Each structure stands twice: as C-alpha cells, then as structure tokens.
Coordinates of N, CA and C in Angstrom, one line a residue:
X1 N 1.0 -1.0 0.1 CA 0.1 0.2 0.0 C 1.0 1.2 0.1
X2 N 2.0 1.1 0.7 CA 3.0 2.4 0.8 C 3.5 2.8 -0.7
X3 N 3.3 1.8 -2.0 CA 3.6 2.2 -3.1 C 2.9 3.2 -4.1
X4 N 1.6 3.3 -3.3 CA 0.5 3.9 -4.4 C 0.4 5.2 -4.3
X5 N 0.6 5.8 -3.2 CA 1.0 7.4 -3.1 C 2.0 7.9 -4.2
X6 N 2.9 7.1 -4.5 CA 3.7 7.7 -5.7 C 3.5 7.1 -7.0
X7 N 2.3 6.4 -7.2 CA 1.9 6.6 -8.7 C 2.4 7.7 -9.7
X8 N 2.0 8.8 -9.3 CA 2.3 10.1 -9.9 C 3.4 10.3 -10.1
X9 N 4.3 9.9 -9.4 CA 5.6 10.4 -9.8 C 6.2 9.5 -11.2
X10 N 5.7 8.1 -11.0 CA 5.7 7.2 -12.0 C 5.5 7.7 -13.5
X11 N 4.1 8.4 -13.4 CA 3.9 8.7 -14.3 C 4.2 10.0 -15.2
X12 N 5.0 10.6 -14.3 CA 5.6 12.0 -14.4 C 7.2 11.8 -15.3
X13 N 7.6 10.4 -14.2 CA 9.1 10.2 -14.8 C 9.1 8.6 -14.8
X14 N 8.8 7.9 -15.7 CA 8.7 6.2 -15.9 C 9.9 5.7 -15.4
X15 N 11.0 6.3 -15.1 CA 12.3 5.7 -14.5 C 11.9 5.7 -13.4
X16 N 11.1 6.2 -12.2 CA 10.8 5.7 -11.0 C 9.8 4.6 -10.6
X17 N 10.5 3.6 -9.7 CA 9.4 2.5 -9.8 C 9.2 2.9 -8.3
X18 N 8.0 2.8 -8.1 CA 7.0 3.1 -6.8 C 7.4 2.0 -5.7
X19 N 7.7 1.1 -6.0 CA 7.7 0.1 -4.9 C 9.3 0.0 -4.5
X20 N 9.9 0.2 -5.6 CA 11.5 0.1 -5.0 C 11.7 1.4 -4.4
X21 N 11.1 2.5 -4.9 CA 11.3 3.7 -3.9 C 11.0 3.4 -2.5
X22 N 10.2 2.8 -2.2 CA 9.5 2.8 -1.0 C 10.8 1.4 -0.2
X23 N 10.7 0.3 -0.8 CA 11.2 -0.6 -0.4 C 12.6 -0.8 -0.7
X24 N 13.2 0.2 -1.5 CA 14.6 -0.4 -1.8 C 15.3 -1.5 -2.8
X25 N 14.0 -2.2 -3.1 CA 14.3 -3.1 -4.2 C 13.0 -3.9 -4.8
X26 N 13.0 -4.3 -6.1 CA 11.9 -5.1 -6.6 C 11.2 -6.0 -6.3
X27 N 9.8 -5.9 -6.5 CA 9.1 -6.7 -5.7 C 9.2 -8.2 -5.7
X28 N 9.8 -8.8 -6.8 CA 10.0 -10.2 -6.9 C 11.3 -10.8 -5.8
X29 N 12.5 -9.4 -6.0 CA 13.0 -10.0 -4.7 C 12.6 -9.9 -3.4
X30 N 11.9 -8.7 -3.2 CA 11.4 -8.5 -1.9 C 10.7 -9.8 -1.6
X31 N 9.8 -10.2 -2.3 CA 8.8 -11.1 -1.8 C 9.7 -12.6 -1.2
X32 N 10.7 -12.6 -2.1 CA 12.0 -13.7 -2.1 C 12.4 -14.1 -0.8
X33 N 12.5 -12.8 0.0 CA 13.1 -12.8 1.2 C 12.1 -12.9 2.4
X34 N 11.2 -13.1 1.8 CA 9.9 -13.0 3.3 C 8.9 -14.2 2.6
X35 N 9.3 -15.2 3.8 CA 8.4 -16.5 3.1 C 6.8 -16.5 3.6
X36 N 6.8 -15.5 4.4 CA 5.3 -15.2 4.4 C 4.5 -14.7 3.1
X37 N 5.2 -13.5 2.8 CA 4.6 -12.9 1.2 C 5.0 -13.9 0.1
X38 N 6.1 -14.7 -0.2 CA 6.2 -15.9 -0.9 C 5.0 -16.6 -1.0
X39 N 4.7 -17.4 0.1 CA 3.9 -18.2 0.5 C 2.4 -17.8 -0.2
X40 N 2.0 -16.7 0.0 CA 1.2 -16.0 -0.1 C 0.8 -15.5 -2.0
X41 N 2.0 -15.4 -2.7 CA 2.1 -15.0 -3.9 C 1.9 -16.3 -4.5
X42 N 2.7 -17.7 -4.0 CA 1.9 -18.7 -4.8 C 0.7 -19.3 -5.0
X43 N 0.3 -19.1 -3.5 CA -1.3 -19.5 -3.2 C -2.2 -18.5 -4.2
X44 N -1.6 -17.4 -4.5 CA -2.4 -15.9 -5.4 C -2.6 -16.8 -6.4
X45 N -1.3 -16.9 -7.3 CA -1.0 -17.6 -8.4 C -1.9 -18.9 -8.7
X46 N -2.2 -19.7 -7.8 CA -2.7 -21.1 -7.8 C -4.3 -20.3 -8.2
X47 N -4.4 -19.9 -7.2 CA -6.0 -19.0 -7.3 C -6.7 -19.0 -8.6
X48 N -5.8 -18.0 -9.2 CA -6.2 -17.5 -10.3 C -6.2 -18.7 -11.7
X49 N -4.9 -19.4 -11.4 CA -4.3 -20.5 -12.4 C -5.2 -21.2 -12.5
X50 N -5.8 -22.1 -11.7 CA -6.8 -23.2 -11.8 C -7.8 -23.0 -12.9
X51 N -8.5 -21.9 -12.3 CA -9.7 -21.3 -13.4 C -9.6 -21.2 -14.6
X52 N -8.5 -20.3 -14.5 CA -8.1 -20.0 -16.0 C -7.6 -21.0 -17.0
X53 N -6.8 -22.0 -16.2 CA -6.4 -22.8 -17.3 C -7.3 -24.4 -17.7
X54 N -8.4 -24.0 -16.7 CA -9.9 -25.1 -16.9 C -10.2 -24.3 -18.4
X55 N -10.4 -23.1 -18.6 CA -10.8 -22.6 -20.0 C -9.8 -23.1 -21.2
X56 N -8.5 -22.9 -21.1 CA -7.5 -22.8 -22.1 C -7.5 -24.1 -22.0
X57 N -7.7 -25.3 -21.5 CA -7.3 -26.8 -21.8 C -8.6 -26.7 -22.3
X58 N -10.1 -26.1 -22.4 CA -11.1 -26.9 -23.2 C -11.3 -26.4 -24.4
X59 N -10.5 -25.3 -24.9 CA -10.8 -24.3 -26.1 C -9.4 -24.6 -26.8
X60 N -8.1 -25.1 -26.4 CA -6.8 -24.9 -27.0 C -6.1 -26.1 -27.1
X61 N -6.4 -26.6 -28.7 CA -5.4 -27.9 -28.5 C -4.2 -27.8 -29.5
X62 N -3.2 -26.5 -29.0 CA -2.0 -26.4 -29.9 C -0.8 -27.1 -29.1
X63 N -1.2 -28.0 -27.9 CA -0.4 -28.8 -27.2 C -0.4 -30.2 -27.8
X64 N -1.0 -30.4 -28.8 CA -0.8 -31.9 -29.7 C 0.7 -31.8 -30.2
X65 N 1.2 -33.1 -29.6 CA 2.6 -33.2 -30.4 C 3.5 -32.8 -29.5
X66 N 3.3 -32.3 -28.4 CA 4.4 -31.8 -27.6 C 5.1 -33.3 -26.7
X67 N 6.0 -33.2 -26.5 CA 6.6 -34.3 -25.6 C 7.4 -33.2 -24.4
X68 N 7.9 -32.5 -24.6 CA 8.6 -31.6 -23.7 C 8.2 -30.1 -23.6
X69 N 7.7 -29.8 -22.1 CA 7.3 -28.5 -22.0 C 7.7 -28.0 -20.7
X70 N 8.1 -26.5 -21.1 CA 8.5 -25.9 -20.2 C 7.6 -24.7 -19.5
X71 N 7.4 -24.5 -18.8 CA 6.7 -23.5 -17.9 C 7.2 -22.3 -17.3
X72 N 7.7 -21.2 -18.1 CA 8.4 -20.1 -17.7 C 7.5 -19.5 -16.8
X73 N 7.9 -19.1 -15.6 CA 7.4 -18.2 -14.6 C 5.8 -19.4 -13.7
X74 N 6.4 -20.3 -13.9 CA 5.5 -21.5 -13.2 C 5.2 -21.6 -12.2
X75 N 5.7 -20.7 -11.1 CA 5.2 -20.7 -9.6 C 5.4 -22.3 -9.3
X76 N 3.9 -22.7 -8.3 CA 3.9 -23.8 -7.7 C 3.7 -25.1 -8.7
X77 N 3.8 -24.6 -10.2 CA 3.7 -25.7 -11.0 C 2.3 -26.3 -11.3
X78 N 1.5 -25.7 -11.0 CA -0.5 -25.7 -11.1 C -0.7 -26.1 -12.6
X79 N -0.1 -24.8 -13.1 CA -0.4 -25.1 -14.9 C -0.3 -26.5 -15.4
X80 N 1.3 -26.3 -15.4 CA 2.0 -27.7 -15.8 C 1.0 -29.2 -15.4
X81 N 1.0 -29.3 -14.0 CA 0.0 -30.3 -13.7 C -1.3 -30.6 -13.9
X82 N -2.1 -29.3 -14.5 CA -3.5 -29.5 -15.2 C -3.2 -30.1 -16.8
X83 N -2.0 -29.6 -17.1 CA -1.4 -29.7 -18.8 C -1.2 -31.2 -19.0
X84 N -0.8 -31.4 -18.2 CA -0.3 -33.2 -18.0 C -1.4 -33.8 -17.6
X85 N -2.2 -33.7 -16.9 CA -2.9 -34.5 -16.8 C -3.9 -34.5 -17.7
X86 N -3.9 -33.4 -18.9 CA -5.0 -33.4 -20.0 C -4.8 -33.9 -20.5
X87 N -2.7 -33.8 -21.4 CA -2.6 -34.3 -22.3 C -1.2 -35.0 -21.7
X88 N -1.6 -36.7 -22.0 CA -1.0 -37.7 -21.1 C 0.2 -37.8 -22.3
X89 N 0.5 -37.4 -23.1 CA 1.4 -37.6 -24.6 C 2.2 -36.8 -24.2
X90 N 2.5 -35.7 -23.0 CA 3.3 -34.9 -22.9 C 4.2 -35.7 -21.7
X91 N 5.4 -36.0 -22.4 CA 5.9 -37.0 -21.0 C 6.9 -36.2 -19.9
X92 N 7.3 -34.8 -20.1 CA 7.7 -34.1 -19.0 C 7.8 -32.7 -19.0
X93 N 7.4 -32.3 -17.8 CA 7.2 -31.0 -17.6 C 8.6 -30.5 -16.8
X94 N 8.7 -28.8 -16.9 CA 10.0 -28.2 -16.2 C 9.3 -27.1 -16.1
X95 N 9.4 -27.1 -14.6 CA 8.4 -25.9 -13.8 C 9.9 -24.7 -13.6
X96 N 9.7 -23.8 -14.5 CA 11.2 -22.9 -14.6 C 10.5 -21.3 -13.7
X97 N 11.5 -21.4 -12.4 CA 11.0 -19.6 -11.9 C 12.2 -19.6 -11.1
X98 N 12.1 -18.5 -10.4 CA 13.1 -17.6 -9.3 C 13.7 -19.3 -8.1
X99 N 14.6 -19.4 -8.1 CA 14.9 -20.7 -7.1 C 14.2 -20.5 -6.0
X100 N 13.7 -19.2 -5.3 CA 13.1 -18.8 -4.1 C 11.7 -19.6 -4.5
X101 N 11.2 -19.5 -5.3 CA 9.8 -19.8 -5.7 C 9.8 -21.5 -5.7
X102 N 10.6 -21.8 -6.8 CA 10.3 -23.7 -6.9 C 11.1 -24.4 -6.0
X103 N 11.7 -23.6 -4.9 CA 12.2 -24.2 -3.9 C 11.2 -24.8 -3.0
X104 N 9.8 -24.0 -3.0 CA 8.9 -24.4 -2.0 C 8.0 -25.0 -2.8
X105 N 7.8 -25.3 -4.2 CA 7.0 -25.9 -5.1 C 6.5 -27.6 -4.6
X106 N 5.7 -28.1 -4.5 CA 5.3 -29.2 -4.0 C 5.5 -30.2 -5.5
X107 N 5.7 -31.6 -4.9 CA 6.5 -32.7 -6.1 C 5.2 -33.1 -6.9
X108 N 5.4 -32.9 -7.8 CA 4.0 -33.3 -9.1 C 5.2 -34.3 -9.9
X109 N 3.9 -35.2 -10.2 CA 4.6 -36.2 -10.8 C 4.5 -35.8 -12.7
X110 N 5.6 -36.3 -13.1 CA 5.8 -35.9 -14.6 C 6.6 -34.5 -14.7
X111 N 6.7 -33.6 -13.0 CA 7.2 -32.3 -13.8 C 9.0 -32.3 -12.5
X112 N 9.7 -31.4 -13.3 CA 10.8 -31.1 -12.7 C 10.7 -29.7 -12.5
X113 N 11.1 -29.3 -11.3 CA 11.5 -27.8 -10.6 C 12.7 -27.3 -11.0
X114 N 13.1 -26.3 -11.4 CA 14.3 -25.7 -12.0 C 14.2 -24.2 -11.9
X115 N 15.0 -24.0 -10.7 CA 15.3 -22.1 -10.5 C 16.5 -21.9 -11.5
X116 N 16.1 -20.3 -11.9 CA 16.8 -19.6 -12.8 C 16.2 -18.8 -13.1
X117 N 17.1 -18.2 -13.8 CA 16.9 -16.4 -14.4 C 16.6 -16.1 -16.0
X118 N 15.4 -15.9 -16.3 CA 14.7 -16.1 -17.9 C 15.8 -15.0 -18.5
X119 N 16.6 -14.0 -17.8 CA 17.0 -13.4 -19.3 C 18.5 -13.6 -19.3
X120 N 18.7 -14.4 -18.5 CA 20.1 -15.3 -18.6 C 20.0 -16.7 -19.7
X121 N 18.9 -17.6 -19.4 CA 18.8 -18.9 -20.3 C 17.2 -19.4 -19.6
X122 N 17.0 -20.2 -20.6 CA 15.7 -21.2 -20.4 C 16.0 -22.6 -20.7
X123 N 15.3 -23.4 -19.6 CA 15.8 -25.1 -20.2 C 15.3 -25.1 -21.5
X124 N 16.0 -25.8 -22.3 CA 15.5 -26.4 -23.6 C 14.3 -27.5 -23.6
X125 N 13.4 -27.2 -24.5 CA 12.1 -28.2 -24.3 C 11.7 -28.1 -26.0
X126 N 11.0 -29.0 -26.5 CA 10.1 -28.7 -27.6 C 9.3 -27.9 -27.6
X127 N 8.7 -27.6 -26.5 CA 7.5 -26.1 -26.7 C 7.9 -25.2 -25.4
X128 N 7.5 -23.9 -24.9 CA 7.7 -23.3 -23.9 C 6.0 -22.6 -23.8
X129 N 5.6 -22.5 -22.4 CA 4.2 -22.3 -22.0 C 4.8 -21.0 -21.0
X130 N 4.3 -19.9 -21.4 CA 4.1 -18.5 -20.3 C 2.6 -18.4 -19.8
X131 N 1.9 -17.8 -18.9 CA 0.8 -17.4 -18.6 C 1.4 -15.9 -17.9
X132 N 0.7 -15.1 -18.8 CA 0.8 -13.6 -17.5 C 2.4 -13.5 -16.8
X133 N 3.3 -13.5 -18.0 CA 4.4 -13.4 -17.4 C 4.9 -12.0 -18.1
X134 N 4.8 -11.7 -19.3 CA 5.6 -10.8 -19.9 C 4.9 -9.0 -19.8
X135 N 3.9 -9.2 -18.7 CA 3.0 -7.7 -18.6 C 4.2 -6.7 -17.6
X136 N 4.7 -7.8 -16.7 CA 5.4 -6.4 -15.7 C 7.1 -6.1 -16.5
X137 N 7.3 -6.6 -17.5 CA 8.9 -6.0 -18.2 C 8.4 -4.9 -19.6
X138 N 9.6 -4.4 -19.8 CA 9.7 -3.3 -20.3 C 9.8 -3.9 -22.0
X139 N 9.5 -3.5 -23.4 CA 10.0 -4.0 -24.3 C 11.4 -4.5 -24.3
X140 N 12.6 -4.1 -23.9 CA 13.6 -4.4 -24.3 C 13.8 -5.5 -23.1
X141 N 12.8 -6.0 -22.1 CA 13.1 -7.1 -21.2 C 12.2 -8.1 -22.2
X142 N 11.0 -7.5 -22.7 CA 10.7 -8.7 -22.8 C 11.2 -9.3 -24.3
X143 N 11.8 -8.4 -25.2 CA 12.4 -9.4 -26.2 C 13.5 -9.8 -25.7
X144 N 14.3 -9.8 -24.9 CA 15.2 -10.5 -24.2 C 15.2 -11.8 -23.6
X145 N 13.6 -12.0 -23.0 CA 12.9 -13.4 -22.8 C 12.7 -14.2 -23.9
X146 N 11.8 -13.3 -24.7 CA 11.7 -13.7 -26.1 C 12.9 -14.5 -26.6
X147 N 13.7 -13.9 -26.9 CA 15.3 -14.6 -27.4 C 15.4 -15.5 -26.7
X148 N 15.9 -15.2 -25.6 CA 16.0 -17.0 -24.8 C 15.2 -18.0 -25.2
X149 N 13.8 -17.8 -25.3 CA 12.8 -18.6 -25.5 C 13.2 -19.2 -27.2
X150 N 13.4 -18.4 -27.6 CA 13.7 -19.1 -29.1 C 15.3 -20.0 -29.1
X151 N 16.1 -19.6 -28.4 CA 17.1 -20.2 -28.1 C 16.9 -21.7 -27.6
X152 N 16.2 -21.7 -26.8 CA 15.9 -22.7 -26.0 C 15.2 -23.8 -27.0
X153 N 14.3 -23.1 -28.3 CA 13.8 -24.3 -28.7 C 14.3 -24.5 -30.0
X154 N 14.0 -26.5 -30.4 CA 14.7 -26.5 -31.7 C 13.9 -26.2 -32.9
X155 N 14.2 -26.4 -34.0 CA 13.6 -25.9 -35.3 C 12.2 -27.0 -35.3
X156 N 11.1 -25.9 -35.8 CA 9.6 -26.3 -35.6 C 9.3 -25.9 -33.9
X157 N 9.7 -25.8 -33.2 CA 9.6 -25.7 -31.9 C 8.6 -24.1 -31.5
X158 N 7.7 -24.3 -30.5 CA 6.8 -23.4 -30.0 C 6.4 -22.8 -29.0
X159 N 6.4 -21.6 -29.2 CA 6.3 -20.7 -27.6 C 4.9 -20.2 -27.9
X160 N 3.9 -20.7 -26.8 CA 2.7 -20.9 -26.0 C 2.4 -19.6 -25.1
X161 N 2.0 -18.3 -25.5 CA 2.1 -17.4 -24.6 C 0.6 -16.9 -24.3
X162 N -0.1 -17.2 -23.0 CA -1.2 -16.8 -22.6 C -1.3 -15.3 -22.0
X163 N -1.8 -14.0 -22.8 CA -1.8 -13.1 -22.4 C -2.8 -12.5 -23.0
X164 N -3.2 -11.5 -22.1 CA -4.8 -10.5 -22.4 C -4.1 -9.6 -23.5
X165 N -4.8 -9.4 -24.6 CA -4.6 -8.6 -25.6 C -5.5 -7.3 -25.6
X166 N -4.5 -6.0 -25.5 CA -5.6 -5.1 -25.6 C -5.8 -4.4 -27.2
X167 N -7.1 -4.1 -26.9 CA -7.5 -3.2 -28.4 C -7.1 -2.0 -29.0
X168 N -6.7 -2.2 -30.0 CA -6.1 -0.9 -30.5 C -6.8 0.7 -30.3
X169 N -7.9 0.1 -29.9 CA -8.3 1.8 -29.3 C -9.2 1.7 -28.0
X170 N -8.8 2.3 -27.2 CA -9.3 2.0 -25.7 C -11.1 2.6 -26.2
X171 N -11.5 1.9 -25.3 CA -13.3 2.3 -25.0 C -13.7 2.0 -24.0
X172 N -15.1 2.3 -23.9 CA -15.7 2.0 -22.0 C -15.8 0.3 -22.2
X173 N -15.1 -0.1 -22.5 CA -16.1 -1.7 -22.3 C -15.0 -2.6 -21.1
X174 N -15.6 -3.5 -20.4 CA -15.2 -3.8 -19.3 C -13.8 -4.5 -19.2
X175 N -13.5 -4.8 -20.6 CA -12.3 -5.8 -21.0 C -11.2 -4.5 -21.1
X176 N -11.4 -3.5 -21.4 CA -10.6 -2.1 -21.5 C -10.2 -1.4 -20.3
X177 N -11.4 -1.4 -19.5 CA -11.0 -0.7 -18.3 C -10.1 -1.9 -17.3
X178 N -10.8 -3.6 -17.6 CA -9.8 -3.9 -16.9 C -8.6 -4.1 -16.7
X179 N -8.2 -4.2 -18.0 CA -6.7 -4.0 -18.8 C -5.7 -2.8 -18.2
X180 N -6.8 -1.7 -18.5 CA -5.8 -0.2 -18.2 C -5.5 -0.8 -16.6
X181 N -6.5 -1.0 -15.8 CA -6.5 -1.1 -14.0 C -5.4 -1.7 -14.0
X182 N -5.1 -3.0 -14.5 CA -4.0 -3.6 -14.1 C -2.6 -3.3 -14.7
X183 N -3.0 -2.6 -16.0 CA -1.4 -1.5 -16.0 C -0.8 -0.6 -15.3
X184 N -2.1 -0.3 -14.3 CA -1.8 1.1 -13.4 C -1.3 0.2 -12.2
X185 N -1.7 -0.7 -11.9 CA -1.1 -1.7 -11.0 C 0.1 -2.4 -11.0
X186 N 0.3 -3.0 -12.2 CA 1.8 -3.2 -12.6 C 3.0 -2.2 -12.6
X187 N 2.5 -0.8 -13.1 CA 3.2 0.5 -12.7 C 3.5 0.6 -11.5
X188 N 2.7 0.5 -10.4 CA 3.0 0.9 -9.1 C 4.0 -0.6 -8.4
X189 N 3.6 -2.0 -8.9 CA 4.2 -2.7 -7.8 C 5.1 -3.2 -8.9
X190 N 5.2 -3.5 -10.0 CA 6.3 -4.0 -10.4 C 7.1 -3.0 -11.2
X191 N 7.1 -3.1 -12.8 CA 7.6 -1.7 -13.5 C 6.8 -0.6 -14.3
X192 N 7.4 0.5 -13.7 CA 6.6 1.6 -14.5 C 6.4 1.5 -16.3
X193 N 7.1 0.9 -16.4 CA 7.2 0.6 -18.3 C 6.3 -0.4 -18.4
X194 N 6.0 -1.2 -17.4 CA 5.3 -2.7 -17.6 C 4.2 -2.3 -18.1
X195 N 3.1 -3.2 -19.4 CA 2.2 -2.8 -20.1 C 1.5 -4.1 -20.7
X196 N 0.4 -4.2 -20.9 CA -0.5 -4.8 -21.8 C -0.1 -4.3 -23.4
X197 N -0.4 -5.2 -24.4 CA 0.1 -4.9 -25.7 C -1.1 -5.2 -26.4
X198 N -0.9 -4.4 -27.4 CA -2.2 -5.0 -29.0 C -1.6 -6.3 -29.8
X199 N -2.0 -6.6 -30.4 CA -1.7 -7.8 -31.2 C -0.6 -7.4 -32.3
X200 N -0.7 -6.1 -32.7 CA 0.5 -6.0 -33.4 C 1.8 -5.9 -32.8
X201 N 1.7 -5.1 -31.5 CA 2.8 -5.0 -30.7 C 3.7 -6.2 -30.1
X202 N 2.6 -7.2 -30.2 CA 3.3 -8.3 -29.4 C 4.3 -9.2 -30.9
X203 N 3.0 -8.9 -32.2 CA 3.8 -9.5 -33.2 C 5.0 -9.2 -33.5
X204 N 5.3 -7.6 -33.4 CA 6.4 -7.0 -34.1 C 7.8 -7.5 -33.0
X205 N 7.5 -7.8 -31.5 CA 8.3 -7.9 -30.6 C 8.6 -9.3 -31.0
X206 N 7.4 -10.1 -31.0 CA 8.0 -11.8 -31.8 C 8.7 -11.6 -32.6
X207 N 8.5 -11.0 -33.9 CA 9.8 -11.3 -34.9 C 10.9 -10.7 -34.7
X208 N 10.8 -9.6 -33.7 CA 12.4 -9.2 -33.6 C 12.9 -10.2 -32.7
X209 N 12.6 -11.2 -32.4 CA 13.6 -12.1 -31.4 C 13.0 -13.2 -32.4
X210 N 12.8 -13.5 -33.3 CA 13.0 -14.7 -34.3 C 11.9 -15.3 -34.7
X211 N 10.9 -15.2 -33.9 CA 9.8 -16.2 -33.7 C 8.8 -15.3 -35.4
X212 N 8.9 -16.0 -36.4 CA 8.1 -15.9 -38.0 C 6.7 -16.0 -38.2
X213 N 5.9 -16.8 -37.3 CA 4.7 -17.1 -37.4 C 4.4 -17.0 -36.3
X214 N 3.0 -16.5 -36.1 CA 2.2 -15.9 -34.8 C 0.9 -15.9 -35.5
X215 N 0.0 -17.0 -34.2 CA -1.2 -17.2 -34.4 C -2.2 -16.6 -33.1
X216 N -3.4 -16.2 -33.5 CA -3.9 -15.7 -32.0 C -5.1 -16.7 -32.0
X217 N -5.3 -16.7 -30.9 CA -6.5 -17.9 -30.9 C -7.3 -17.3 -29.1
X218 N -8.2 -17.1 -29.2 CA -9.1 -16.7 -28.4 C -9.5 -17.5 -27.3
X219 N -9.6 -17.7 -26.1 CA -9.8 -18.7 -25.5 C -10.8 -18.0 -24.5
X220 N -10.8 -16.9 -24.2 CA -11.4 -16.3 -23.0 C -12.0 -14.7 -23.4
X221 N -12.8 -14.5 -23.3 CA -13.6 -13.3 -23.7 C -14.3 -12.2 -22.6
X222 N -14.5 -11.2 -22.6 CA -14.9 -10.2 -21.3 C -16.4 -9.8 -21.6

C-alpha cells in the first residue's frame, strides 16, 4: 500500500519505480526474502491459474505433439500439473521460476522444478508455455526473454504465450477498463514501463526475437 501514493511520480517520470522507491528493491526479490509473502504469492497464483487453465484446456489444442514442455514463471506448477493431466502424451514438464519460488513448490508427477533467471537462459524443450509473465517487463526486457525462448527451442518448436490482448483503440468496455486498471497496478508494484500490448505490438516483438509465425487464439472473452 505504501507504493500507491507514488504512482503520480511514475507517471511523470517512468524511470521511477514506486515499489523500489519505498522498499529499496524490486517486488520479486522482496517477496523472495519474506517466506510469508512468498507463500501468499504462490497461493494467489494457484487461485487464479486453476480456473484460467480450465478454460484454456477446454478450448486450445496447441499442445498436440508436444513431448517436453517448459512453463516459464510457473510458480508452484499448477498449470503444468493440469496440462500434463489433460495431455498424457507430454512425458516431461519443467517448471521454471526463480529459485526462491521453485524451492517451495510441491512434488508433481512428471514435473521437474528448476530455478533460474529468464534473462540469462531458459531450459530446452520442444515447447515453452508462459502465462501472464510478460506484462511486468519493458519492451527491451520482453524481447530478451523472447530471444532466450527462441534459443531454447528446436527447429519447429513452439512458444505458447497466454496474454490479455489490448484493443488498438481504448473504449468503455469492461475488458479495456480491466486491462488498463491492471496496467496501473503493474506500474505501481512491478515496472513503471510494464504494460499490456496490442496484437500488433506482440507480433513486432515476436518477429524481432526470431519468431516468424504468430497465431492468435481467443480462449476467454470479457
């Protein structure tokens, strides 16, 4: 809560991170040093991931043919658990997140928990899954993560990114309001330059990282 009174400073100067200014370090590292906060974050991610993944798995068939799957930013591994239960042909799941998070993740059949840094490298697999990971990063950071994904995939590999897509023109719809409100939350707690992106912005960043083919699947609507 102490970061919210500084939102106006981030609006005027996007180099200012409200959370960092108050606590002296980014939110993710702050969470990692506080077991209670870390546990709360894992519970929060599980709480939103399970109903979301239920909808994804009911409508998306893009996991067909995947044998090894990495979940980047997979937290406690709930998404991988549900994906592997649905698609038995995936014989190996890798839950990749910061060491502080995966160190507390529960044992899941068929899933290996690996700690690391997405800005340095990502475990190799024939498909990579990401859910809501990229909103908190700047365009340059987003591109670096995408480049590391590209390096980790074989020829013909696939990156499956679940992201809200911002409309080209803002309107008064519940969808637009929800996404822009989340942008303000990201700006306050995580990165002042973090944001949701339009379909064209996703394409441009994907192309710049080496991904030449992009397909948009709508699995949820507002």
